[in-house]
mmCIF file of C-alpha atoms in Angstrom:
data_model
loop_
_atom_site.group_PDB
_atom_site.id
_atom_site.type_symbol
_atom_site.label_atom_id
_atom_site.label_comp_id
_atom_site.label_asym_id
_atom_site.label_seq_id
_atom_site.Cartn_x
_atom_site.Cartn_y
_atom_site.Cartn_z
ATOM 1 C CA GLN A 1 0.000 0.000 0.000
ATOM 2 C CA THR A 2 2.754 2.481 0.917
ATOM 3 C CA GLU A 3 4.743 1.561 -2.172
ATOM 4 C CA ALA A 4 1.732 2.191 -4.406
ATOM 5 C CA MET A 5 0.994 5.551 -2.766
ATOM 6 C CA PHE A 6 4.563 6.770 -3.178
ATOM 7 C CA ALA A 7 5.395 4.934 -6.442
ATOM 8 C CA PRO A 8 6.713 7.980 -8.363
ATOM 9 C CA GLU A 9 9.004 9.020 -5.508
ATOM 10 C CA LEU A 10 10.254 5.467 -4.988
ATOM 11 C CA GLN A 11 10.849 4.772 -8.672
ATOM 12 C CA ALA A 12 13.111 7.816 -8.863
ATOM 13 C CA GLN A 13 15.512 6.179 -6.381
ATOM 14 C CA THR A 14 18.227 3.557 -6.726
ATOM 15 C CA ALA A 15 17.217 0.033 -5.703
ATOM 16 C CA ALA A 16 19.016 0.255 -2.349
ATOM 17 C CA ARG A 17 17.597 3.684 -1.543
ATOM 18 C CA ARG A 18 14.141 2.617 -2.727
ATOM 19 C CA SER A 19 14.010 -0.226 -0.217
ATOM 20 C CA ASP A 20 15.118 1.959 2.685
ATOM 21 C CA LEU A 21 12.788 4.796 1.684
ATOM 22 C CA ALA A 22 9.805 2.437 1.364
ATOM 23 C CA ALA A 23 10.480 1.081 4.854
ATOM 24 C CA SER A 24 10.826 4.602 6.261
ATOM 25 C CA LEU A 25 7.624 5.774 4.599
ATOM 26 C CA SER A 26 5.772 2.742 5.914
ATOM 27 C CA LEU A 27 6.984 3.497 9.423
ATOM 28 C CA VAL A 28 6.117 7.198 9.289
ATOM 29 C CA THR A 29 2.672 6.718 7.758
ATOM 30 C CA GLY A 30 1.619 3.710 9.818
ATOM 31 C CA LEU A 31 -1.185 3.622 12.329
ATOM 32 C CA GLU A 32 1.323 3.190 15.151
ATOM 33 C CA ALA A 33 2.942 6.527 14.270
ATOM 34 C CA LEU A 34 -0.423 8.266 14.319
ATOM 35 C CA GLU A 35 -1.268 6.708 17.676
ATOM 36 C CA GLN A 36 2.097 7.744 19.093
ATOM 37 C CA LEU A 37 1.594 11.343 18.032
ATOM 38 C CA HIS A 38 -2.060 11.659 18.950
ATOM 39 C CA ILE A 39 -2.396 9.484 22.044
ATOM 40 C CA THR A 40 1.045 9.190 23.626
ATOM 41 C CA LEU A 41 2.287 12.687 22.792
ATOM 42 C CA ASP A 42 -1.191 14.218 23.139
ATOM 43 C CA LEU A 43 -1.070 16.164 19.885
ATOM 44 C CA ASP A 44 -4.361 17.366 18.454
ATOM 45 C CA ALA A 45 -5.291 16.593 14.841
ATOM 46 C CA GLU A 46 -3.564 19.739 13.556
ATOM 47 C CA GLY A 47 -0.356 19.009 15.460
ATOM 48 C CA THR A 48 -0.361 15.404 14.303
ATOM 49 C CA GLN A 49 -0.820 16.541 10.703
ATOM 50 C CA ARG A 50 2.061 19.035 11.007
ATOM 51 C CA VAL A 51 4.441 16.400 12.363
ATOM 52 C CA MET A 52 3.410 13.859 9.727
ATOM 53 C CA ALA A 53 3.891 16.419 6.926
ATOM 54 C CA SER A 54 7.255 17.465 8.357
ATOM 55 C CA SER A 55 8.368 13.833 8.503
ATOM 56 C CA LEU A 56 7.339 13.221 4.910
ATOM 57 C CA ARG A 57 9.127 16.384 3.753
ATOM 58 C CA ALA A 58 12.268 15.206 5.519
ATOM 59 C CA LEU A 59 12.096 11.870 3.705
ATOM 60 C CA LEU A 60 10.929 13.043 0.280
ATOM 61 C CA GLY A 61 12.021 16.649 -0.010
ATOM 62 C CA ASP A 62 9.951 19.806 0.355
ATOM 63 C CA ARG A 63 8.346 19.785 -3.100
ATOM 64 C CA GLN A 64 6.941 16.257 -2.789
ATOM 65 C CA ALA A 65 5.265 16.397 0.617
ATOM 66 C CA GLN A 66 3.420 19.650 1.001
ATOM 67 C CA PRO A 67 0.829 19.681 3.796
ATOM 68 C CA PRO A 68 -2.768 20.067 2.671
ATOM 69 C CA ALA A 69 -4.090 23.619 2.504
#
């Protein structure tokens, strides 16, 4: 599922980088990450969204992971 969602970004990478990036994206976008941010760290929906967007920008670059308007 993660690989399909981020297919263009992953296909632009070397095979070794693609594997690591796919694993990182899966970790960052997983339900456990959302639970950690929202429940454990007590972030509201807006704060959770900001952290998720920031994490994706760090992995993919600023142009590919803009937060929703």
